């Protein structure tokens, strides 16, 4: 089945309609098995450009390409039936202006079957968001700490403190007025996130923001304990799978070296038994 022949049950307008209700649940996904695991539990799944750091060992999200996003988007889409799939637009694929953004957003949607795209930026991206939405592309905005701008923000710092709060109000209002169906708020003071949530008519999705946001998103590999290079304060580890994987690999290596694996139950006899043992 081609990517565009698939579509999931929830769409961007369903997510918009969840403003002020039961909190919206979201995680990032990059592979089919993980998408399958979260489909039932999430309202939307984000194919984040965090894939570059989580799965490809890149030092930041800046090296992520359209091709990487499309490959992972196609894999995630194969695992979803219910949750909306949102594709991150990678660094350099939309900042030149609305026409470039439309070309690449349309490609992400056409080649993966995604129901929406996400891009980083507030006031400066409002015209681009308006252009995309008017041409049939649902847009999720992302303001506060925008990791693609790490080099101009001076690092992965908390945004919007003190007098900088006014800029965040301007950003949130600009993306909402431009037609974004939701906005990610990353790494802000909790009280500011609460005020922004009350101030705008579209859902706010917090990451390092506040439990008062309309929803939450986390990077899957952070919350499962697969990505351990560093742990932002806003990440809660719900599992320690990186450590468990390392222990399982060590056990396998020890058994191979001791010739304990494979054992009799993993081997095939000369004669085919009566019942099938081909699995
Ligand atoms: O790329 C990503 O995973 C994201 C989330 C941090 C929101 O943008």
XYZ file of N, CA and C and ligand atoms in Angstrom:
845
model
N 0.850 -1.198 0.000
C 0.000 0.000 0.000
C 0.889 1.252 0.000
N 0.560 2.214 -0.869
C 1.397 3.427 -0.882
C 1.118 4.242 0.379
N 2.077 5.104 0.722
C 1.941 5.885 1.968
C 0.659 6.698 1.970
N 0.329 7.311 0.848
C -0.832 8.200 0.840
C -2.149 7.440 0.830
N -2.096 6.139 0.553
C -3.331 5.353 0.602
C -3.747 5.111 2.049
N -2.841 5.373 2.995
C -3.156 5.135 4.404
C -3.565 6.437 5.060
N -4.410 6.314 6.065
C -4.730 7.506 6.846
C -5.222 7.014 8.192
N -5.011 7.822 9.235
C -5.414 7.366 10.556
C -6.749 7.995 10.937
N -7.343 7.468 12.026
C -8.699 7.894 12.395
C -8.753 9.358 12.833
N -7.734 9.804 13.574
C -7.779 11.173 14.111
C -7.102 12.156 13.163
N -7.662 13.360 13.062
C -7.055 14.392 12.216
C -6.771 15.653 13.043
N -6.180 16.631 12.377
C -5.750 17.839 13.089
C -6.921 18.562 13.752
N -8.074 18.546 13.119
C -9.237 19.232 13.710
C -9.728 18.499 14.962
N -9.572 17.163 14.984
C -9.906 16.417 16.203
C -9.004 16.866 17.359
N -7.732 17.090 17.047
C -6.791 17.520 18.098
C -7.145 18.936 18.551
N -7.434 19.824 17.607
C -7.833 21.199 17.963
C -9.037 21.179 18.916
N -9.970 20.259 18.647
C -11.220 20.203 19.427
C -10.984 19.747 20.870
N -9.796 19.242 21.163
C -9.511 18.753 22.521
C -9.060 19.881 23.458
N -8.996 21.115 22.944
C -8.629 22.271 23.781
C -9.487 22.308 25.048
N -8.797 22.385 26.200
C -9.513 22.569 27.461
C -10.161 21.321 28.016
N -9.984 20.180 27.352
C -10.627 18.945 27.832
C -9.622 18.014 28.487
N -9.868 16.712 28.351
C -8.922 15.724 28.870
C -7.580 15.952 28.183
N -6.489 15.956 28.944
C -5.193 16.270 28.324
C -4.853 15.384 27.122
N -4.291 16.032 26.114
C -3.877 15.374 24.867
C -2.564 14.637 25.141
N -2.495 13.394 24.679
C -1.297 12.572 24.924
C -0.522 12.390 23.631
N 0.783 12.628 23.711
C 1.616 12.448 22.525
C 3.017 12.002 22.902
N 3.627 11.242 22.006
C 5.038 10.847 22.108
C 5.654 10.962 20.728
N 6.964 10.977 20.678
C 7.615 10.859 19.375
C 7.720 9.382 19.022
N 7.768 9.098 17.719
C 8.032 7.727 17.247
C 8.843 7.829 15.974
N 9.659 6.799 15.749
C 10.511 6.779 14.551
C 10.450 5.429 13.833
N 9.808 4.424 14.464
C 9.804 3.072 13.904
C 8.403 2.464 13.974
N 8.172 1.437 13.166
C 6.858 0.785 13.150
C 6.506 0.137 14.499
N 7.383 -0.662 15.109
C 6.973 -1.326 16.370
C 6.601 -0.336 17.468
N 7.348 0.749 17.586
C 7.034 1.728 18.632
C 5.737 2.475 18.304
N 5.509 2.739 17.019
C 4.236 3.369 16.630
C 3.076 2.451 16.991
N 3.234 1.158 16.736
C 2.171 0.196 17.097
C 1.927 0.214 18.607
N 3.015 0.298 19.385
C 2.875 0.269 20.851
C 2.121 1.487 21.372
N 2.251 2.629 20.697
C 1.640 3.845 21.254
C 0.326 4.251 20.593
N -0.016 3.630 19.471
C -1.194 4.065 18.693
C -2.454 4.148 19.554
N -2.667 3.127 20.367
C -3.882 3.055 21.188
C -3.894 4.127 22.281
N -2.698 4.534 22.713
C -2.591 5.387 23.910
C -2.410 6.865 23.601
N -2.051 7.186 22.373
C -1.726 8.581 22.035
C -2.791 9.187 21.122
N -3.000 10.490 21.282
C -3.898 11.206 20.367
C -3.153 11.583 19.087
N -1.900 12.008 19.236
C -1.068 12.194 18.043
C 0.336 11.694 18.321
N 0.976 11.269 17.240
C 2.340 10.754 17.309
C 3.195 11.700 16.475
N 4.281 12.156 17.060
C 5.161 13.107 16.368
C 6.395 12.381 15.843
N 6.570 12.429 14.523
C 7.837 11.962 13.956
C 8.777 13.160 14.076
N 9.443 13.230 15.214
C 10.243 14.412 15.550
C 11.607 14.367 14.879
N 12.164 15.575 14.645
C 13.536 15.588 14.125
C 14.523 15.212 15.229
N 14.009 15.004 16.448
C 14.831 14.414 17.516
C 15.345 13.041 17.093
N 14.779 12.457 16.029
C 15.286 11.193 15.496
C 16.784 11.263 15.219
N 17.261 12.451 14.840
C 18.686 12.598 14.516
C 19.565 12.297 15.720
N 19.129 12.779 16.900
C 19.911 12.541 18.110
C 19.576 11.183 18.724
N 18.283 10.831 18.722
C 17.855 9.611 19.406
C 18.321 8.346 18.684
N 18.250 8.340 17.359
C 18.556 7.108 16.615
C 19.798 7.180 15.745
N 20.204 8.387 15.345
C 21.314 8.474 14.390
C 22.607 9.005 15.003
N 22.601 9.291 16.296
C 23.837 9.716 16.966
C 24.320 11.099 16.585
N 23.424 11.939 16.031
C 23.846 13.301 15.676
C 23.939 14.166 16.937
N 24.795 15.194 16.922
C 24.947 16.032 18.117
C 23.791 17.005 18.334
N 23.001 17.271 17.297
C 21.843 18.159 17.413
C 20.863 17.748 16.322
N 19.748 18.488 16.206
C 18.771 18.146 15.160
C 19.122 18.796 13.814
N 20.179 19.587 13.778
C 20.459 20.373 12.572
C 20.834 19.536 11.351
N 21.347 18.344 11.569
C 21.791 17.515 10.443
C 20.704 16.619 9.872
N 19.498 16.731 10.400
C 18.412 15.856 9.931
C 17.927 16.327 8.556
N 17.717 15.382 7.648
C 17.342 15.721 6.266
C 15.883 15.331 5.981
N 15.376 15.834 4.880
C 14.036 15.449 4.411
C 13.979 13.931 4.196
N 15.041 13.367 3.629
C 15.041 11.931 3.330
C 14.946 11.103 4.611
N 15.681 11.528 5.649
C 15.589 10.807 6.930
C 14.173 10.888 7.476
N 13.583 12.082 7.416
C 12.233 12.257 7.966
C 11.232 11.389 7.208
N 11.359 11.355 5.886
C 10.398 10.582 5.082
C 10.532 9.086 5.377
N 11.747 8.605 5.467
C 11.958 7.175 5.762
C 11.318 6.799 7.101
N 11.567 7.626 8.127
C 11.001 7.316 9.448
C 9.488 7.551 9.458
N 9.034 8.560 8.740
C 7.591 8.809 8.673
C 6.850 7.635 8.053
N 7.411 7.081 6.997
C 6.769 5.925 6.352
C 6.726 4.733 7.314
N 7.809 4.531 8.061
C 7.849 3.415 9.015
C 6.792 3.612 10.107
N 6.710 4.831 10.639
C 5.741 5.105 11.718
C 4.317 4.925 11.206
N 4.053 5.415 10.012
C 2.690 5.333 9.475
C 2.214 3.891 9.375
N 3.141 2.970 9.091
C 2.757 1.546 8.986
C 2.294 0.987 10.330
N 2.624 1.680 11.426
C 2.239 1.184 12.749
C 1.019 1.867 13.327
N 0.424 2.820 12.597
C -0.690 3.597 13.165
C -2.009 3.296 12.465
N -3.072 3.254 13.240
C -4.412 3.235 12.646
C -5.267 4.356 13.243
N -4.976 4.734 14.496
C -5.835 5.702 15.183
C -5.194 7.086 15.315
N -4.015 7.152 15.911
C -3.416 8.448 16.266
C -3.051 9.253 15.021
N -3.234 10.572 15.110
C -2.770 11.472 14.049
C -1.240 11.421 13.982
N -0.692 11.352 12.775
C 0.769 11.434 12.633
C 1.159 12.840 12.182
N 2.019 13.476 12.977
C 2.536 14.820 12.676
C 4.018 14.680 12.328
N 4.410 15.279 11.213
C 5.814 15.192 10.779
C 6.535 16.499 11.067
N 7.672 16.419 11.733
C 8.519 17.605 11.904
C 9.117 18.016 10.567
N 9.150 19.319 10.298
C 9.881 19.816 9.130
C 11.325 20.030 9.576
N 12.288 19.386 8.898
C 13.675 19.501 9.366
C 14.279 20.872 9.083
N 15.340 21.185 9.812
C 16.071 22.457 9.668
C 16.438 22.672 8.202
N 16.143 23.864 7.695
C 16.505 24.205 6.315
C 15.444 23.858 5.298
N 14.332 23.255 5.731
C 13.320 22.821 4.751
C 12.152 23.809 4.645
N 12.143 24.888 5.479
C 10.990 25.803 5.458
C 11.324 27.267 5.744
N 12.527 27.546 6.218
C 12.825 28.897 6.717
C 12.969 29.953 5.617
N 13.224 29.503 4.365
C 13.426 30.493 3.282
C 12.161 31.260 2.969
N 10.999 30.620 3.166
C 9.748 31.324 2.893
C 8.624 30.350 2.623
N 7.420 30.901 2.462
C 6.225 30.058 2.310
C 6.302 29.063 1.153
N 6.866 29.458 0.014
C 6.872 28.543 -1.143
C 7.744 27.319 -0.862
N 8.933 27.561 -0.276
C 9.800 26.426 0.062
C 9.111 25.537 1.104
N 8.486 26.185 2.092
C 7.805 25.419 3.143
C 6.678 24.575 2.555
N 5.908 25.161 1.633
C 4.803 24.395 1.042
C 5.337 23.191 0.272
N 6.370 23.415 -0.531
C 6.938 22.328 -1.352
C 7.359 21.159 -0.456
N 8.051 21.463 0.634
C 8.563 20.383 1.487
C 7.487 19.789 2.385
N 6.564 20.617 2.857
C 5.468 20.077 3.684
C 4.599 19.144 2.842
N 4.323 19.566 1.604
C 3.500 18.727 0.728
C 4.199 17.397 0.461
N 5.514 17.460 0.291
C 6.268 16.213 0.049
C 6.216 15.302 1.282
N 6.386 15.874 2.461
C 6.321 15.061 3.692
C 4.969 14.373 3.800
N 3.913 15.116 3.513
C 2.573 14.529 3.637
C 2.308 13.507 2.536
N 2.690 13.843 1.306
C 2.405 12.944 0.183
C 3.180 11.635 0.292
N 4.420 11.719 0.760
C 5.263 10.523 0.756
C 5.135 9.689 2.029
N 4.492 10.238 3.065
C 4.349 9.451 4.311
C 2.896 9.185 4.686
N 1.975 9.992 4.198
C 0.583 9.871 4.637
C 0.285 10.652 5.908
N 1.238 11.484 6.368
C 1.027 12.278 7.591
C -0.192 13.180 7.433
N -0.820 13.482 8.586
C -1.993 14.352 8.571
C -1.671 15.790 8.911
N -0.400 16.088 9.241
C -0.020 17.454 9.626
C 1.501 17.549 9.684
N 2.001 18.787 9.666
C 3.436 19.014 9.867
C 3.627 19.923 11.076
N 4.832 19.900 11.615
C 5.196 20.812 12.702
C 6.427 21.596 12.272
N 6.412 22.894 12.570
C 7.610 23.700 12.318
C 7.879 24.602 13.520
N 9.136 25.004 13.647
C 9.575 25.782 14.803
C 9.550 27.274 14.482
N 9.061 28.063 15.435
C 9.085 29.517 15.269
C 7.732 30.123 15.601
N 7.764 31.415 15.977
C 6.546 32.116 16.358
C 6.201 33.204 15.373
N 6.353 34.458 15.804
C 5.979 35.624 14.975
C 6.602 35.524 13.581
N 7.880 35.133 13.543
C 8.605 35.122 12.257
C 8.100 34.038 11.305
N 7.339 33.063 11.812
C 6.831 31.979 10.964
C 5.330 32.125 10.662
N 4.719 33.206 11.168
C 3.260 33.335 11.039
C 2.825 33.358 9.571
N 3.536 34.108 8.735
C 3.137 34.173 7.313
C 3.235 32.802 6.650
N 4.258 32.068 7.016
C 4.440 30.723 6.432
C 3.314 29.794 6.890
N 2.975 29.848 8.169
C 1.882 29.003 8.682
C 0.578 29.350 7.957
N 0.313 30.641 7.817
C -0.923 31.080 7.143
C -0.971 30.555 5.705
N 0.156 30.625 5.014
C 0.263 30.176 3.625
C -0.016 28.669 3.534
N 0.577 27.899 4.432
C 0.396 26.437 4.392
C -1.053 26.057 4.705
N -1.595 26.663 5.756
C -2.963 26.301 6.173
C -3.958 26.642 5.066
N -3.753 27.796 4.407
C -4.671 28.204 3.331
C -4.606 27.250 2.145
N -3.519 26.463 2.077
C -3.350 25.539 0.949
C -3.501 24.079 1.373
N -4.143 23.859 2.515
C -4.531 22.493 2.878
C -3.555 21.745 3.749
N -2.598 22.442 4.350
C -1.617 21.742 5.195
C -1.815 22.137 6.656
N -2.328 21.229 7.491
C -2.458 21.549 8.913
C -1.082 21.698 9.559
N -0.936 22.760 10.347
C 0.376 23.063 10.941
C 0.287 23.098 12.460
N 1.206 22.379 13.096
C 1.437 22.512 14.532
C 2.660 23.411 14.678
N 2.557 24.432 15.508
C 3.696 25.327 15.728
C 4.502 24.840 16.933
N 5.669 25.414 17.115
C 6.568 25.010 18.219
C 7.323 26.262 18.646
N 7.068 26.730 19.876
C 7.702 27.966 20.351
C 8.368 27.713 21.712
N 9.069 28.723 22.202
C 9.842 28.570 23.434
C 11.228 28.124 23.045
N 11.717 27.039 23.656
C 12.993 26.489 23.214
C 12.759 25.762 21.889
N 13.332 26.286 20.835
C 13.205 25.675 19.508
C 14.588 25.111 19.168
N 14.742 23.776 19.284
C 16.091 23.191 19.215
C 16.832 23.483 17.910
N 16.109 23.726 16.805
C 16.815 24.032 15.551
C 17.531 25.386 15.633
N 17.160 26.223 16.611
C 17.810 27.531 16.783
C 18.792 27.528 17.948
N 19.265 26.345 18.322
C 20.127 26.245 19.501
C 21.338 27.175 19.398
N 21.807 27.409 18.173
C 23.017 28.237 18.031
C 22.754 29.726 18.212
N 21.515 30.158 17.998
C 21.219 31.577 18.245
C 20.597 31.784 19.622
N 20.121 30.703 20.239
C 19.534 30.832 21.585
C 20.608 30.707 22.667
N 21.830 30.371 22.260
C 22.916 30.242 23.236
C 22.856 28.953 24.026
N 22.234 27.927 23.467
C 22.142 26.629 24.154
C 20.693 26.264 24.423
N 20.528 25.134 25.102
C 19.174 24.608 25.381
C 18.650 25.223 26.690
N 18.430 26.556 26.643
C 18.080 27.283 27.881
C 16.576 27.449 28.043
N 16.138 27.614 29.290
C 14.741 27.969 29.557
C 14.446 29.292 28.855
N 13.308 29.360 28.180
C 12.910 30.563 27.432
C 11.775 31.292 28.156
N 11.654 32.587 27.896
C 10.470 33.333 28.347
C 10.493 33.803 29.782
N 11.683 33.796 30.420
C 11.738 34.271 31.810
C 11.715 35.807 31.846
N 11.129 36.347 32.873
C 11.117 37.802 33.117
C 10.590 38.570 31.896
N 11.360 39.535 31.402
C 10.836 40.401 30.332
C 10.672 39.648 29.012
N 11.292 38.461 28.888
C 11.162 37.679 27.648
C 9.768 37.058 27.511
N 8.978 37.095 28.585
C 7.629 36.500 28.531
C 6.769 37.179 27.461
N 6.950 38.487 27.289
C 6.127 39.223 26.312
C 6.315 38.653 24.905
N 7.546 38.261 24.595
C 7.830 37.686 23.278
C 7.103 36.363 23.077
N 6.973 35.599 24.157
C 6.261 34.318 24.050
C 4.769 34.524 23.848
N 4.205 35.561 24.496
C 2.789 35.880 24.233
C 2.608 36.250 22.765
N 3.532 37.069 22.250
C 3.434 37.491 20.844
C 3.531 36.268 19.928
N 4.449 35.348 20.241
C 4.618 34.142 19.412
C 3.355 33.274 19.442
N 2.846 33.027 20.644
C 1.674 32.139 20.783
C 0.477 32.716 20.036
N 0.268 34.039 20.197
C -0.878 34.680 19.512
C -0.670 34.666 18.003
N 0.563 34.885 17.555
C 0.827 34.942 16.107
C 0.554 33.596 15.444
N 1.006 32.498 16.071
C 0.806 31.197 15.414
C -0.672 30.774 15.481
N -1.333 31.136 16.578
C -2.771 30.808 16.682
C -3.561 31.614 15.647
N -3.269 32.897 15.534
C -3.971 33.741 14.546
C -3.690 33.280 13.115
N -2.509 32.730 12.882
C -2.133 32.299 11.529
C -2.812 30.987 11.139
N -3.433 30.310 12.114
C -4.197 29.109 11.764
C -3.600 27.793 12.217
N -2.522 27.843 13.023
C -1.987 26.592 13.564
C -3.086 25.892 14.367
N -3.121 24.546 14.304
C -4.184 23.835 15.055
C -3.747 23.511 16.479
N -2.460 23.660 16.781
C -1.930 23.416 18.135
C -0.524 23.997 18.164
N 0.000 24.160 19.375
C 1.355 24.714 19.492
C 2.106 23.992 20.614
N 3.314 23.551 20.302
C 4.198 22.965 21.318
C 4.865 24.096 22.081
N 4.838 24.012 23.416
C 5.550 24.963 24.285
C 6.700 24.213 24.931
N 7.928 24.557 24.570
C 9.068 23.807 25.109
C 9.895 24.662 26.057
N 10.147 24.090 27.216
C 11.086 24.628 28.219
C 10.797 26.088 28.570
N 9.655 26.299 29.213
C 9.216 27.616 29.673
C 8.934 27.541 31.170
N 8.924 28.672 31.867
C 8.428 28.654 33.247
C 6.985 28.142 33.265
N 6.652 27.331 34.271
C 5.321 26.710 34.317
C 4.210 27.755 34.350
N 4.420 28.839 35.094
C 3.346 29.838 35.197
C 3.106 30.516 33.847
N 4.171 30.732 33.081
C 4.006 31.324 31.754
C 3.237 30.359 30.838
N 3.579 29.076 30.900
C 2.869 28.079 30.077
C 1.378 28.076 30.421
N 1.060 28.210 31.702
C -0.364 28.249 32.114
C -1.057 29.495 31.557
N -0.351 30.627 31.606
C -0.954 31.864 31.083
C -1.164 31.785 29.572
N -0.190 31.211 28.868
C -0.327 31.080 27.407
C -1.487 30.141 27.070
N -1.621 29.077 27.851
C -2.708 28.113 27.616
C -4.068 28.794 27.783
N -4.154 29.678 28.774
C -5.415 30.398 28.995
C -5.633 31.468 27.930
N -4.553 31.949 27.327
C -4.625 33.120 26.447
C -5.030 32.786 25.014
N -4.702 31.594 24.543
C -4.949 31.297 23.119
C -6.011 30.208 22.973
N -6.629 30.181 21.793
C -7.787 29.301 21.578
C -7.405 27.932 21.029
N -6.099 27.697 20.795
C -5.683 26.383 20.287
C -4.962 25.619 21.393
N -4.935 24.283 21.301
C -4.280 23.498 22.355
C -2.778 23.793 22.459
N -2.304 23.862 23.696
C -0.868 23.949 23.950
C -0.387 22.549 24.346
N 0.739 22.156 23.775
C 1.307 20.833 24.057
C 2.638 21.072 24.767
N 2.711 20.707 26.027
C 3.888 21.044 26.825
C 4.981 19.994 26.760
N 6.212 20.489 26.756
C 7.391 19.637 26.998
C 8.329 20.514 27.811
N 8.444 20.209 29.102
C 9.158 21.115 29.986
C 8.376 22.398 30.165
N 7.053 22.303 30.297
C 6.213 23.504 30.390
C 5.348 23.420 31.650
N 4.158 22.827 31.571
C 3.277 22.758 32.746
C 2.261 21.643 32.568
N 1.856 21.032 33.689
C 0.776 20.035 33.654
C -0.546 20.700 33.287
N -0.578 22.042 33.345
C -1.779 22.776 32.967
C -1.927 22.974 31.469
N -0.934 22.562 30.686
C -1.067 22.656 29.220
C -2.208 21.737 28.775
N -2.662 21.948 27.546
C -3.759 21.106 27.025
C -3.295 19.690 26.714
N -1.986 19.482 26.634
C -1.462 18.145 26.373
C 0.020 18.108 26.670
N 0.591 16.932 26.536
C 2.025 16.745 26.796
C 2.642 15.920 25.680
N 3.921 16.158 25.410
C 4.690 15.323 24.495
C 6.046 15.051 25.137
N 6.571 13.848 24.925
C 7.938 13.530 25.342
C 8.630 12.796 24.201
N 9.933 12.872 24.184
C 10.719 12.097 23.227
C 10.764 10.655 23.748
N 10.308 9.721 22.926
C 10.156 8.324 23.358
C 11.449 7.760 23.948
N 12.556 7.995 23.260
C 13.802 7.384 23.713
C 14.281 7.964 25.041
N 13.861 9.199 25.346
C 14.159 9.783 26.661
C 13.338 9.079 27.738
N 12.030 8.930 27.497
C 11.172 8.399 28.570
C 11.337 6.894 28.766
N 11.835 6.201 27.732
C 12.087 4.761 27.874
C 13.509 4.462 28.370
N 14.341 5.506 28.459
C 15.707 5.292 28.939
C 16.630 4.711 27.887
N 16.308 4.890 26.605
C 17.222 4.462 25.543
C 18.265 5.546 25.262
N 17.828 6.815 25.358
C 18.749 7.926 25.092
C 19.265 8.432 26.425
N 20.554 8.230 26.665
C 21.081 8.560 27.997
C 22.266 9.530 27.933
N 22.534 10.096 26.750
C 23.672 11.015 26.622
C 23.511 12.178 27.601
N 22.293 12.668 27.748
C 21.968 13.649 28.785
C 20.478 13.552 29.061
N 20.061 14.046 30.239
C 18.645 13.963 30.602
C 18.161 15.337 31.046
N 17.377 16.017 30.175
C 16.818 17.294 30.618
C 15.948 17.092 31.863
N 15.870 18.129 32.697
C 15.061 18.056 33.929
C 13.620 17.659 33.628
N 13.087 18.070 32.455
C 11.667 17.819 32.178
C 11.375 16.397 31.744
N 12.401 15.580 31.590
C 12.158 14.182 31.185
C 11.933 13.323 32.418
N 10.836 12.559 32.399
C 10.647 11.516 33.403
C 10.929 10.183 32.733
N 11.794 9.389 33.346
C 12.091 8.061 32.806
C 11.054 7.077 33.319
N 10.261 6.550 32.395
C 9.245 5.559 32.770
C 9.790 4.143 32.679
N 10.967 3.975 32.110
C 11.612 2.656 32.008
C 13.103 2.886 31.819
N 13.850 1.794 31.943
C 15.307 1.878 31.835
C 15.759 0.882 30.766
N 15.149 0.988 29.573
C 15.328 -0.050 28.559
C 16.737 -0.066 27.970
N 17.423 1.073 27.972
C 18.804 1.094 27.473
C 19.670 0.163 28.311
N 19.509 0.260 29.641
C 20.277 -0.580 30.558
C 19.867 -2.046 30.408
N 18.543 -2.280 30.291
C 18.064 -3.662 30.122
C 18.588 -4.263 28.815
N 18.641 -3.469 27.763
C 19.142 -3.964 26.475
C 20.613 -4.333 26.602
N 21.380 -3.493 27.288
C 22.808 -3.766 27.453
C 23.015 -5.051 28.260
N 22.173 -5.260 29.289
C 22.284 -6.486 30.091
C 21.948 -7.719 29.253
N 20.903 -7.617 28.412
C 20.511 -8.748 27.569
C 21.621 -9.083 26.564
N 22.237 -8.049 26.009
C 23.320 -8.269 25.032
C 24.522 -8.921 25.725
N 24.813 -8.465 26.936
C 25.931 -9.053 27.679
C 25.659 -10.528 27.990
N 24.400 -10.856 28.346
C 24.045 -12.256 28.650
C 24.198 -13.119 27.399
N 23.742 -12.598 26.265
C 23.876 -13.322 24.985
C 25.357 -13.559 24.670
N 26.170 -12.524 24.798
C 27.595 -12.647 24.468
C 28.254 -13.706 25.353
N 27.909 -13.711 26.641
C 28.496 -14.679 27.568
C 28.070 -16.097 27.189
N 26.801 -16.292 26.826
C 26.312 -17.636 26.480
C 26.936 -18.134 25.184
N 27.109 -17.229 24.213
C 27.752 -17.643 22.955
C 29.178 -18.096 23.248
N 29.894 -17.312 24.043
C 31.308 -17.651 24.317
C 31.426 -18.938 25.130
N 30.418 -19.242 25.942
C 30.438 -20.482 26.740
C 29.814 -21.651 25.980
N 29.397 -21.436 24.722
C 28.670 -22.433 23.915
C 27.389 -22.911 24.619
N 26.778 -22.042 25.415
C 25.475 -22.353 26.037
C 24.338 -21.946 25.119
N 24.602 -21.099 24.153
C 23.607 -20.701 23.146
C 24.218 -20.939 21.779
N 23.470 -21.567 20.842
C 22.092 -22.051 21.001
C 22.041 -23.358 21.787
N 20.926 -23.552 22.509
C 20.696 -24.777 23.270
C 19.840 -25.722 22.429
N 19.606 -26.942 22.956
C 18.892 -27.977 22.191
C 17.565 -27.471 21.635
N 16.834 -26.676 22.441
C 15.499 -26.244 21.987
C 15.538 -25.247 20.821
N 16.702 -24.738 20.491
C 16.814 -23.791 19.367
C 17.298 -24.463 18.092
N 17.528 -25.814 18.141
C 18.183 -26.509 17.029
C 17.208 -27.411 16.283
N 17.561 -27.771 15.074
C 16.732 -28.625 14.212
C 17.374 -30.009 14.097
N 16.496 -31.053 14.151
C 16.982 -32.433 14.019
C 17.104 -32.805 12.545
N 17.787 -33.953 12.239
C 17.913 -34.441 10.856
C 16.545 -34.756 10.269
N 15.701 -35.437 11.095
C 14.397 -35.886 10.609
C 13.341 -34.839 10.955
N 12.439 -34.561 9.996
C 11.340 -33.635 10.305
C 10.402 -34.304 11.295
N 10.071 -33.655 12.398
C 9.116 -34.230 13.356
C 7.708 -34.203 12.774
N 6.772 -34.901 13.463
C 5.396 -34.964 12.945
C 4.777 -33.560 12.909
N 4.872 -32.851 14.059
C 4.311 -31.496 14.060
C 5.387 -30.492 13.625
N 4.924 -29.346 13.114
C 5.819 -28.344 12.550
C 6.847 -27.838 13.560
N 8.135 -27.754 13.174
C 9.115 -27.099 14.040
C 9.924 -26.081 13.229
N 9.271 -25.544 12.232
C 9.996 -24.645 11.324
C 10.062 -23.209 11.827
N 9.338 -22.909 12.896
C 9.320 -21.509 13.353
C 10.522 -21.211 14.215
O 11.737 16.643 17.560
C 11.055 16.463 18.578
O 11.052 15.387 19.165
C 10.250 17.570 19.077
C 9.685 17.433 20.455
C 10.737 17.735 21.436
C 8.490 18.271 20.644
O 10.117 18.560 18.426
